[in-house]
Coordinates of C-alpha atoms in Angstrom, one line a residue:
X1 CA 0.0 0.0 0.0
X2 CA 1.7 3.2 -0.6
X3 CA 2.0 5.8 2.3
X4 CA -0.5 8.5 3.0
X5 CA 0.0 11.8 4.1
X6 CA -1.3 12.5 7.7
X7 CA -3.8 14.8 6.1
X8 CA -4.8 12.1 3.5
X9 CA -4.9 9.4 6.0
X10 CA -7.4 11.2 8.7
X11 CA -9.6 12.3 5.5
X12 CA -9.5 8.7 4.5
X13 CA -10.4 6.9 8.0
X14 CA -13.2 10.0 8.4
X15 CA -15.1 8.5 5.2
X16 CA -14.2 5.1 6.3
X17 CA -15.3 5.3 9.3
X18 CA -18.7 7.3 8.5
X19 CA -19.4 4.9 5.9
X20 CA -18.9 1.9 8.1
X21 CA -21.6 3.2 10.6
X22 CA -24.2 3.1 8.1
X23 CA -27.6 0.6 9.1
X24 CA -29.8 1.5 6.3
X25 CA -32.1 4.2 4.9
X26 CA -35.3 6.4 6.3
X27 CA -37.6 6.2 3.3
X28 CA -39.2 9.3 4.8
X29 CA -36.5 11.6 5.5
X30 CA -34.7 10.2 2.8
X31 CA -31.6 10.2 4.5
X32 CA -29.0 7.1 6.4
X33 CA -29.4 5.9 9.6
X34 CA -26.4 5.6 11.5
X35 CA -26.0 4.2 15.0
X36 CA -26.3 7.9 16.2
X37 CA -29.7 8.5 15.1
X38 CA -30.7 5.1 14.7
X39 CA -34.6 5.1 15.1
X40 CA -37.1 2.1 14.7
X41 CA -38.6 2.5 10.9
X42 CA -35.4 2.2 8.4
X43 CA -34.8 -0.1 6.0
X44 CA -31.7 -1.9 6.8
X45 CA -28.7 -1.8 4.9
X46 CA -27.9 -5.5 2.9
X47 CA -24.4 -6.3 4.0
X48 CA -21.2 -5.7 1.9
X49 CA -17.9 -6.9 0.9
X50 CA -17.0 -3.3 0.1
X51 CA -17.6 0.1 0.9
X52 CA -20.4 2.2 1.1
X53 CA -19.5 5.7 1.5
X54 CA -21.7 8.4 3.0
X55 CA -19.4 11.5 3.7
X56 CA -19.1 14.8 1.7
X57 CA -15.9 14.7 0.1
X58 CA -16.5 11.1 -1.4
X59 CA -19.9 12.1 -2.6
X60 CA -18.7 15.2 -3.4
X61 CA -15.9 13.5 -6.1
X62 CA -18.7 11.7 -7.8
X63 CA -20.7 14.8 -8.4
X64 CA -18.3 15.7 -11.5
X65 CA -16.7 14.8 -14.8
X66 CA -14.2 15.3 -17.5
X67 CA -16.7 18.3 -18.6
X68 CA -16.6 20.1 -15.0
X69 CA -20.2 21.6 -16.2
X70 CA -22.6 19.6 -14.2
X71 CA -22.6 18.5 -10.6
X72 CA -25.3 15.8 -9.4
X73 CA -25.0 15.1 -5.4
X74 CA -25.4 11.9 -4.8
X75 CA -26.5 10.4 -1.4
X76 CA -24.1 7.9 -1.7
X77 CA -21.0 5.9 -3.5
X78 CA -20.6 2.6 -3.3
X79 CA -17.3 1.0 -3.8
X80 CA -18.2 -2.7 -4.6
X81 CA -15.8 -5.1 -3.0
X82 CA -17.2 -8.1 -5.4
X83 CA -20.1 -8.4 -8.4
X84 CA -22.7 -9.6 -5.6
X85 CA -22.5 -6.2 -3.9
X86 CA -23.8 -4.4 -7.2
X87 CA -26.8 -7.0 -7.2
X88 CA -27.6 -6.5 -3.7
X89 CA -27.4 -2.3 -3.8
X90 CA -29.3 -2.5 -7.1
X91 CA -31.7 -3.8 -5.4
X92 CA -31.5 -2.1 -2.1
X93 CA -31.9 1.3 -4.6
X94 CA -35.1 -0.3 -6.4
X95 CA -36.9 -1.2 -3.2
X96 CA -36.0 1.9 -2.0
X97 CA -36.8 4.5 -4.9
X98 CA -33.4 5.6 -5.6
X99 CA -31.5 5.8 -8.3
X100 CA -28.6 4.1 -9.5
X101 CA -25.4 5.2 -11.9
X102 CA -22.1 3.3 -12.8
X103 CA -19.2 5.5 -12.8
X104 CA -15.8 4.0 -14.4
X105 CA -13.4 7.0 -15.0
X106 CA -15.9 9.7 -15.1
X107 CA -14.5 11.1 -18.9
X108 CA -18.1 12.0 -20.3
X109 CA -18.8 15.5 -20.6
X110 CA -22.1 16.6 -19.7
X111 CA -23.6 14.7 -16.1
X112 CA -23.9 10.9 -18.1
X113 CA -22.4 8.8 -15.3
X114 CA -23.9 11.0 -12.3
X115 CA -27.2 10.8 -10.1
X116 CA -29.4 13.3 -7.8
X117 CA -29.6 11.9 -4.6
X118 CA -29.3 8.9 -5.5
X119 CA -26.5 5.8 -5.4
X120 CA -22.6 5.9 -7.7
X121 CA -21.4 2.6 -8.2
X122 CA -17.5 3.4 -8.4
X123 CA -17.1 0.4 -10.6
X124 CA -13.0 1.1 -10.3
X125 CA -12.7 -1.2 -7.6
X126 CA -13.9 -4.4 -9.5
X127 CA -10.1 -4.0 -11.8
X128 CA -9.2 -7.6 -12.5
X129 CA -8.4 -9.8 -15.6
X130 CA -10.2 -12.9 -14.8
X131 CA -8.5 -14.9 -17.3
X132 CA -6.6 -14.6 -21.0
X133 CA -7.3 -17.5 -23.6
X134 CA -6.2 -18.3 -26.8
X135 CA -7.5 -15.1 -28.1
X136 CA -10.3 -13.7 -25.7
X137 CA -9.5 -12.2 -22.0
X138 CA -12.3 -12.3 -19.1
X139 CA -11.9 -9.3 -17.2
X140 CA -14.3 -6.9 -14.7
X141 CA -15.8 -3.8 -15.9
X142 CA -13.7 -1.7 -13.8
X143 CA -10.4 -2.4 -15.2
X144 CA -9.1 0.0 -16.8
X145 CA -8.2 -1.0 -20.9
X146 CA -4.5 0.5 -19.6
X147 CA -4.1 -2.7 -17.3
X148 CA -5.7 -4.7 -19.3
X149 CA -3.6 -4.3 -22.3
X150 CA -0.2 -4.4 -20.3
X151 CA -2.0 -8.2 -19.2
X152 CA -2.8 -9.2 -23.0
X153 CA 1.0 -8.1 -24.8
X154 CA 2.4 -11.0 -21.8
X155 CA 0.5 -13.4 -24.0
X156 CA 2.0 -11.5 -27.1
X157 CA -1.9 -10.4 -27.7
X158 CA -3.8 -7.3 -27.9
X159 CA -7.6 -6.1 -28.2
X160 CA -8.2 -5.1 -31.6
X161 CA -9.5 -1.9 -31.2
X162 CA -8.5 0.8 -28.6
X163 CA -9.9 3.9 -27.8
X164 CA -7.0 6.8 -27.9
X165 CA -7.0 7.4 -24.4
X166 CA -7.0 4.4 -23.0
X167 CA -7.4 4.7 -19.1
X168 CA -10.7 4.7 -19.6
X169 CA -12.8 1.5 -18.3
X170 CA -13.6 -1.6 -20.1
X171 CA -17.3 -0.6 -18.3
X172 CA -17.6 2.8 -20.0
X173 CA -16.5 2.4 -23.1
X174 CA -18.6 -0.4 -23.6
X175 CA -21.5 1.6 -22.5
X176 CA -21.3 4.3 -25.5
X177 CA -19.0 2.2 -28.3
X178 CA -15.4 2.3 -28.1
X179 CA -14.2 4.8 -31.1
X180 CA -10.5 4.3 -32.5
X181 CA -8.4 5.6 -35.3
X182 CA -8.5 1.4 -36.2
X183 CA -12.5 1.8 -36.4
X184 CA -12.9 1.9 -40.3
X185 CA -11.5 -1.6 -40.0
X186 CA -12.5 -3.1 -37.0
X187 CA -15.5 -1.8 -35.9
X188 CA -16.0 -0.2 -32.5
X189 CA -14.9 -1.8 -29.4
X190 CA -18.7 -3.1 -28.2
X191 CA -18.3 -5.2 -31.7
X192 CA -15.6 -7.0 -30.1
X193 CA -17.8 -8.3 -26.8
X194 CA -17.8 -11.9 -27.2
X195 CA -20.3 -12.4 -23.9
X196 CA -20.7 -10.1 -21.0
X197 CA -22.0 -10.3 -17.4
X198 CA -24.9 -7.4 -16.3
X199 CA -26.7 -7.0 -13.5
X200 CA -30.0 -5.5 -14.6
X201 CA -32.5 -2.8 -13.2
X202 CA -34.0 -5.5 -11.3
X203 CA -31.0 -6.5 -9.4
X204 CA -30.8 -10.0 -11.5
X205 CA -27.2 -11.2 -12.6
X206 CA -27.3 -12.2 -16.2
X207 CA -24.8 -13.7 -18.3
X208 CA -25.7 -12.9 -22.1
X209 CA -24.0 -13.1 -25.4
X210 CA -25.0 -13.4 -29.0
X211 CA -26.2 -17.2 -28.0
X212 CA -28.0 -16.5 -24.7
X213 CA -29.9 -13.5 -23.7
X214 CA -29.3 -11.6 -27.0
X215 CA -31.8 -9.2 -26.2
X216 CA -30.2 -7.9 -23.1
X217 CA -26.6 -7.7 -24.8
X218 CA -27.7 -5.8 -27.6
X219 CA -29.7 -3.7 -25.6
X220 CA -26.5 -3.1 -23.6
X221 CA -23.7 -2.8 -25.6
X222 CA -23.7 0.9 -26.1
X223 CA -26.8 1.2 -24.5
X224 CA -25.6 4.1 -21.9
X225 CA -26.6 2.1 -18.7
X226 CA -30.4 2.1 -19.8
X227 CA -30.8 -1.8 -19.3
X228 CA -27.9 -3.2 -16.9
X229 CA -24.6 -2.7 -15.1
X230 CA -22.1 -4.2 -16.6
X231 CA -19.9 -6.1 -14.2
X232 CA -17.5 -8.3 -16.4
X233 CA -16.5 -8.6 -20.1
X234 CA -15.5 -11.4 -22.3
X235 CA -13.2 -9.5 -24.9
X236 CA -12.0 -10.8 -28.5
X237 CA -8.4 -10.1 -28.5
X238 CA -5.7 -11.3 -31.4
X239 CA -1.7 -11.1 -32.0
X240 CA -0.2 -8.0 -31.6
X241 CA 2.3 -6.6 -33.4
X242 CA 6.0 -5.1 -31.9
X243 CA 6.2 -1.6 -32.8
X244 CA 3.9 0.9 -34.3
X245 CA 5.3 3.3 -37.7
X246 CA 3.8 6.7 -36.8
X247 CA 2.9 9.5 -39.3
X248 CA 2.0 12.5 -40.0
X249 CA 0.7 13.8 -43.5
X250 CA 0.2 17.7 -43.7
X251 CA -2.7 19.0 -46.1
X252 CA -3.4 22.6 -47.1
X253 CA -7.2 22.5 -46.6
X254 CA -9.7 20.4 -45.0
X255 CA -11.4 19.2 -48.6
X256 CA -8.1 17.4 -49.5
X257 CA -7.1 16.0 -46.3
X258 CA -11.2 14.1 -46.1
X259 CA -10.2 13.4 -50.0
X260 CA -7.1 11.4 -48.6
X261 CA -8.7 10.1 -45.9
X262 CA -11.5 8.5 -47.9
X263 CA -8.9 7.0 -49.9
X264 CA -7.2 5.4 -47.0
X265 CA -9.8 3.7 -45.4
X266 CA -11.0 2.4 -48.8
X267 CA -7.8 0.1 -49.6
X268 CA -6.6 -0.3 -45.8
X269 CA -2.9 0.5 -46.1
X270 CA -2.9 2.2 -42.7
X271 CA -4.1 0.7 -39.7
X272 CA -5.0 3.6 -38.4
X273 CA -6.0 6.4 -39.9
X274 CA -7.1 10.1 -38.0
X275 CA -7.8 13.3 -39.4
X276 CA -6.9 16.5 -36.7
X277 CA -6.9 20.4 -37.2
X278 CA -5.0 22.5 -34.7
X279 CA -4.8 26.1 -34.5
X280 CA -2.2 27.7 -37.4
X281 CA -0.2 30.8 -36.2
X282 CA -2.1 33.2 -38.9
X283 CA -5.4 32.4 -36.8
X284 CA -7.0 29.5 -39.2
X285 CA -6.0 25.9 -39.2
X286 CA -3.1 23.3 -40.2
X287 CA -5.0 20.0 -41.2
X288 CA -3.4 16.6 -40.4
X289 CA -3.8 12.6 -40.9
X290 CA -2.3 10.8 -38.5
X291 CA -1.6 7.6 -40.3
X292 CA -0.1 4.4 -38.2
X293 CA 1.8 0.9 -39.4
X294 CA 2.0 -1.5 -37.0
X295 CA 4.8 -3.8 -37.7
X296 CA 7.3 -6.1 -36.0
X297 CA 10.9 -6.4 -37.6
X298 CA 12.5 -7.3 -39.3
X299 CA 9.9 -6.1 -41.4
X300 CA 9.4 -2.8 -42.2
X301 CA 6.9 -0.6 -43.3
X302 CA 7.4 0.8 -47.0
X303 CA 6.6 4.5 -47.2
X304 CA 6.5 4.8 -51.0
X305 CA 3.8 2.5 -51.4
X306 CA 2.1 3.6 -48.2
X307 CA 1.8 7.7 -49.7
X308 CA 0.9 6.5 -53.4
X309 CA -1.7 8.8 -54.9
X310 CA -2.1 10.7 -51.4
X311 CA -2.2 14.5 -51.8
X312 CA -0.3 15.9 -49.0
X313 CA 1.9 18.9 -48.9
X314 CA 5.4 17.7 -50.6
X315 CA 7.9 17.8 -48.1
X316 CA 5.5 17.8 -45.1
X317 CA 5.8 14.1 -43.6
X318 CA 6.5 13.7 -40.0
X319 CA 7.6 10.4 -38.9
X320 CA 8.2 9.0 -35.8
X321 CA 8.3 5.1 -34.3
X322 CA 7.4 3.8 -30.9
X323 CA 6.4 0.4 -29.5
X324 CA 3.0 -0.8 -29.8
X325 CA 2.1 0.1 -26.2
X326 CA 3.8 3.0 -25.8
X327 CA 2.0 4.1 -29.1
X328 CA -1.1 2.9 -27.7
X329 CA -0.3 4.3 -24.3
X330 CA 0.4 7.7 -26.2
X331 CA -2.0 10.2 -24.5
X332 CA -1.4 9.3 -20.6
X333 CA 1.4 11.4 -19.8
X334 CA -0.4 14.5 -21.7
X335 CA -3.7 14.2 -19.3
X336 CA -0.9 14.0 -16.4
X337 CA 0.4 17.2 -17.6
X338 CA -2.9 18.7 -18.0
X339 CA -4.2 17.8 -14.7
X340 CA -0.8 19.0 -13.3
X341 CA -1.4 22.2 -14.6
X342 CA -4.6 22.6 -14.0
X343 CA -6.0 22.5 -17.4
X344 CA -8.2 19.6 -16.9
X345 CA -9.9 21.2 -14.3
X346 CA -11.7 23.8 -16.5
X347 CA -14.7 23.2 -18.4
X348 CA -14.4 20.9 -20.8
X349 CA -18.3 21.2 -23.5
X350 CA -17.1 19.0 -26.0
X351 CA -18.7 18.2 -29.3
X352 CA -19.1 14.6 -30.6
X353 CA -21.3 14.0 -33.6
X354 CA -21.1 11.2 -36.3
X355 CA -21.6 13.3 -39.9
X356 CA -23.1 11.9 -43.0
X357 CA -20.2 11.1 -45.6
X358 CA -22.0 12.7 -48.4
X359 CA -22.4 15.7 -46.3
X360 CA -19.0 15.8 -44.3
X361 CA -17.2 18.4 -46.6
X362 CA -19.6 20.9 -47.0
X363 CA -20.6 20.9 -43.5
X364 CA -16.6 20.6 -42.3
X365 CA -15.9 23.5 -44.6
X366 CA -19.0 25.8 -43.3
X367 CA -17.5 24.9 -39.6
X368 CA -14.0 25.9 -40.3
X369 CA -15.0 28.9 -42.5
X370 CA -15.9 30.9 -39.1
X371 CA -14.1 28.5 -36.4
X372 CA -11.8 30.5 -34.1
X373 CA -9.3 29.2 -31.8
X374 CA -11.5 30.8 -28.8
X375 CA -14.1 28.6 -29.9
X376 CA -12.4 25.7 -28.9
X377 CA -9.7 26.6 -26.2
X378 CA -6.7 25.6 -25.6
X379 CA -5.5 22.9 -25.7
X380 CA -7.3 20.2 -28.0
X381 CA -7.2 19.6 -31.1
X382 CA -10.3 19.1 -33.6
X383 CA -11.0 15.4 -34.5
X384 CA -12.1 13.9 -37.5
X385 CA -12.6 9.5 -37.5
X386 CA -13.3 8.2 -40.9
X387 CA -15.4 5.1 -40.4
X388 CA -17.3 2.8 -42.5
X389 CA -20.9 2.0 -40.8
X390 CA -20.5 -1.6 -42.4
X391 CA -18.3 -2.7 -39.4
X392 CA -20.6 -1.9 -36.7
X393 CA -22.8 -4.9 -35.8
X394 CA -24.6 -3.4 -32.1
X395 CA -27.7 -1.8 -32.8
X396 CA -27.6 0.9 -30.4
X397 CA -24.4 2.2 -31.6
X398 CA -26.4 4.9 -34.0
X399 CA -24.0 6.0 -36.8
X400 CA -25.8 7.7 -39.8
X401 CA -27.3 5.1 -42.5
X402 CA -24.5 5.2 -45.1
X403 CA -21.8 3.6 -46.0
X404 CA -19.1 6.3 -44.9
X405 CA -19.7 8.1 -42.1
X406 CA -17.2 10.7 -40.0
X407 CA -17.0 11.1 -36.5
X408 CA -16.2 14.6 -35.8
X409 CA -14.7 16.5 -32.2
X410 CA -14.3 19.6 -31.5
X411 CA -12.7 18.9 -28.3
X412 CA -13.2 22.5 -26.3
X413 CA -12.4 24.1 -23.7
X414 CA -13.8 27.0 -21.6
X415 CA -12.2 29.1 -19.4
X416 CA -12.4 29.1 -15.6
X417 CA -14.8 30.6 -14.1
X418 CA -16.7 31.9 -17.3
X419 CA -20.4 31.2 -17.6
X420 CA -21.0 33.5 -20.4
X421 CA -18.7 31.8 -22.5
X422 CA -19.1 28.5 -21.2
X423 CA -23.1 28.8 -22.5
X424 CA -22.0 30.2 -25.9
X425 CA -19.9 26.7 -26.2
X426 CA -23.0 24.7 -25.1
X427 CA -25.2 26.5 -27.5
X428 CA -22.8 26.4 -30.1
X429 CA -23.0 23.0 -29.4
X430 CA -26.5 22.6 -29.8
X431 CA -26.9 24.4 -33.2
X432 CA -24.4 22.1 -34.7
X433 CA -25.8 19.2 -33.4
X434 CA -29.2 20.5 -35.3
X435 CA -27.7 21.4 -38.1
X436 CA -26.0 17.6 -38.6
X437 CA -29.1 16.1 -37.1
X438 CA -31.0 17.8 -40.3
X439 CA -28.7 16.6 -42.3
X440 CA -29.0 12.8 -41.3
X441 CA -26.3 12.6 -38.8
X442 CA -26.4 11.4 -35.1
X443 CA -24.2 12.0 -32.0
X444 CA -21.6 10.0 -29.8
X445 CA -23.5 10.3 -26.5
X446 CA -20.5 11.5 -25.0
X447 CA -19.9 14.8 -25.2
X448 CA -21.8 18.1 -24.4
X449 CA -25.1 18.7 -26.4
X450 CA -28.3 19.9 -24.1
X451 CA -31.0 17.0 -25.4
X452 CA -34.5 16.1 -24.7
X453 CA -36.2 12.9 -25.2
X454 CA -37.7 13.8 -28.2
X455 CA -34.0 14.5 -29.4
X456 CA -33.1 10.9 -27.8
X457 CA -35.9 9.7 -29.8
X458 CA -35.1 10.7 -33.1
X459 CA -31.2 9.6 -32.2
X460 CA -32.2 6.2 -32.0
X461 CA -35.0 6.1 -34.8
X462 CA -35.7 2.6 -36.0
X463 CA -34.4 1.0 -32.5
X464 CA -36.3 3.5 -30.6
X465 CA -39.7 0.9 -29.9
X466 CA -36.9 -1.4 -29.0
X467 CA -34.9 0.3 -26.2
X468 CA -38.0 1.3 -24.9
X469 CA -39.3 -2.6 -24.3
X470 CA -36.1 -3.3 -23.4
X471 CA -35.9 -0.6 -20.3
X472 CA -39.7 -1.9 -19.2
X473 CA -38.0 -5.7 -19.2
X474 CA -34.8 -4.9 -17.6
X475 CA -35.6 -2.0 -15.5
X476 CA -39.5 -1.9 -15.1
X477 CA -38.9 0.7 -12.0
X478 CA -36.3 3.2 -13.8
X479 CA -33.5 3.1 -11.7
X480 CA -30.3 2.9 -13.8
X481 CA -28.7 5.6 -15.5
X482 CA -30.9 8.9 -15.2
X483 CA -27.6 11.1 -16.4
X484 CA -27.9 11.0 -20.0
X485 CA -31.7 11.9 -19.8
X486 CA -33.3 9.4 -22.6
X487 CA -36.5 8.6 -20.6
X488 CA -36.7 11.8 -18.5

């Protein structure tokens, strides 16, 4: 265990010890009972192999999120010390009218993995691989795909997708898709689930797969929490290659760099492929693809054959070459740094929306045409994800109904401490998202966009009826997930 500072230690036995005195809940007052003001009509507590916490500052923790914009209290955060305690607080909550959300690392933007007054499941202290086979790995939701991966390369195996980030939880990910520069190819990482474990709405534990219980694993893979917990994951996983070719292909305007990105995920020559836009010194924008070769030597990537018939500026390559992990591993000391500044702590409304790809130049280029660098902050870039929907197989992972389809982030940033622009993001926000919406697009339900349930609605379209059934069957009383506001 590593040591504690003397202030860190007393906080630390104060929540410990408050949370330990906890017998149940006053269904009135709506408040715990503790052997201080135990009185005769509570509802006992069901006992736990972990933690429930009751205190301020660990509620307090919960009530937040990469996007720093909304702040739900909670009444409570339980850190499960095994899959049984989820079941039993699950149901604890529905008996008791309160609600329930899973928390993994907290990185959505806009309140999806918080409650009111109700119950967090810190799902970060269910973090083990269970098992690694010939090419799938059992692990709990809570594991972060960091640990995970470091597990899989000691077999000489890796998932085949991986978000860019990725110390973000097998739990969460799964819960909203899993989007990677390797997507166009592979799909999203919920399309890798070979059979997961869920504890639905009803407090039931459920194995289900593609074989058994379809309904509920279709209806929870990217399904935001609406139907179940999930509690472990059986993961498709295959060989991994040593060391990972890196460039970077510079384009004068966004037109040609989409032109060169359709191009690439057509014949596959990358295995990777990520369009960026970062501020340019004369106030517009320098356009990028970040293009990636895995390999393992002795051979070698060929870089004539991998830039025939691209159109990026002559001379402009950068190249650089890392091993797989640490290319995979690439954006964990820059959220160190920003949370060491203190950049991570400001507000953080950003824009995820997946764009038509017969409308994605037109709309790109009406974006950019009057896009400042105030509008997005410092210090994120712009995203662009060429996809092809054919890969994705889960039915709740909404993507628009063609054949090419772009995910597109504008990753912002507001400053501290300023509302006024902080609601001119939010609405900027919101009259993109209807402008792509008009256009036949959808969002990734993980950024900052204000949305109703008629908004939710249209998102989901032809799988609307069925999410609907599903969240009667699975949670007939409404308890999971209240933060993305789908049934509100």
């Amino acid at each position: 265990m590593k040591n504690r500072t003397p202030s860190s230690r007393r906080r630390f036995l104060k929540g410990l010890f408050a949370s330990s005195i906890v017998l149940g809940f006053d269904p009135v007052g709506r408040n715990w009972i503790n052997t201080a003001s135990a009185q005769s009509e509570y509802t006992r507590l069901p006992p736990l192999d972990g933690v429930l916490h009751t205190d301020e500052s660990s509620r307090t923790a919960v009530a937040d999120d990469a996007g720093h914009i909304v702040h739900h209290l909670p009444l409570a955060v339980l850190k499960p010390g095994s899959v049984e305690d989820i079941v039993r607080i699950v149901r604890f909550a529905r008996q008791e009218g309160l609600k329930i959300a899973a928390r993994g690392q907290g990185h959505t933007t806009f309140g999806q993995s918080q409650v009111e007054a109700g119950i967090v499941i810190d799902m970060s202290t269910l973090d083990k691989v269970r098992h690694i086979g010939s090419d799938w790995v059992l692990a709990d939701a809570g594991i972060q795909w960091r640990a995970l991966l470091m597990a899989t390369l000691e077999k000489g195996m890796t998932p085949p997708v991986l978000t860019d980030y990725i110390g973000l939880s097998v739990g969460g990910t799964l819960s909203v898709g899993g989007v990677s520069g390797s997507s166009y190819r592979d799909g999203v990482q919920v399309d890798q689930v070979l059979e997961l474990q869920v504890v639905t709405g009803e407090g039931r534990l459920v194995t289900c797969s593609l074989d058994e219980h379809r309904d509920l694993f279709e209806n929870v893979l990217a399904g935001l929490g609406q139907c179940g917990v999930i509690v472990r994951a059986k993961l498709r996983l295959r060989p991994a290659e040593a060391r990972a070719r890196v460039f970077h292909l510079f384009y004068p305007d966004v037109t040609t760099m989409i032109a060169d990105e359709r191009l690439l995920i057509e014949d596959g020559r990358f295995d990777y492929v990520l369009g960026e836009a970062v501020p340019a010194p004369d106030g517009g924008w320098t356009y990028f693809i970040e293009a990636v070769r895995y390999y393992t030597p002795p051979v070698e990537p060929d870089p004539e054959s991998m830039f025939a018939g691209l159109n990026f500026i002559p001379g402009s390559v950068q190249t650089e070459d890392k091993t797989y992990f640490d290319y995979a591993d690439r954006l964990t000391p820059v959220l160190a740094f920003l949370q060491a500044s203190g950049l991570w702590n400001q507000p953080h409304p950003w824009f995820d929306i997946f764009v038509p790809g017969s409308e994605v130049e037109s709309y790109l280029n009406g974006i950019f045409s009057v896009l400042t660098h105030a509008d997005v902050g410092d210090p994120f870039p712009v995203l662009l994800f060429p996809l092809k929907s054919g890969r994705f197989t889960r039915p709740l992972f909404r993507v628009p109904d063609e054949e090419a389809v772009f995910l597109f982030d504008i990753l912002r940033t507001a400053p501290a401490n300023d509302a006024a622009t902080l609601e001119r993001m939010l609405n900027d926000n919101r009259a993109l998202y209807e402008r792509n919406r008009d256009l036949g697009g959808t969002h990734y339900p993980i950024g900052s966009i204000p949305l109703s349930p008629e908004d939710w609605r249209q998102h989901y379209g032809p799988v609307w009826d069925g999410l609907v059934e599903a969240k009667r069957r699975y949670d007939p009383d409404s308890v999971l997930a209240p933060g993305p506001g789908i049934f509100a």
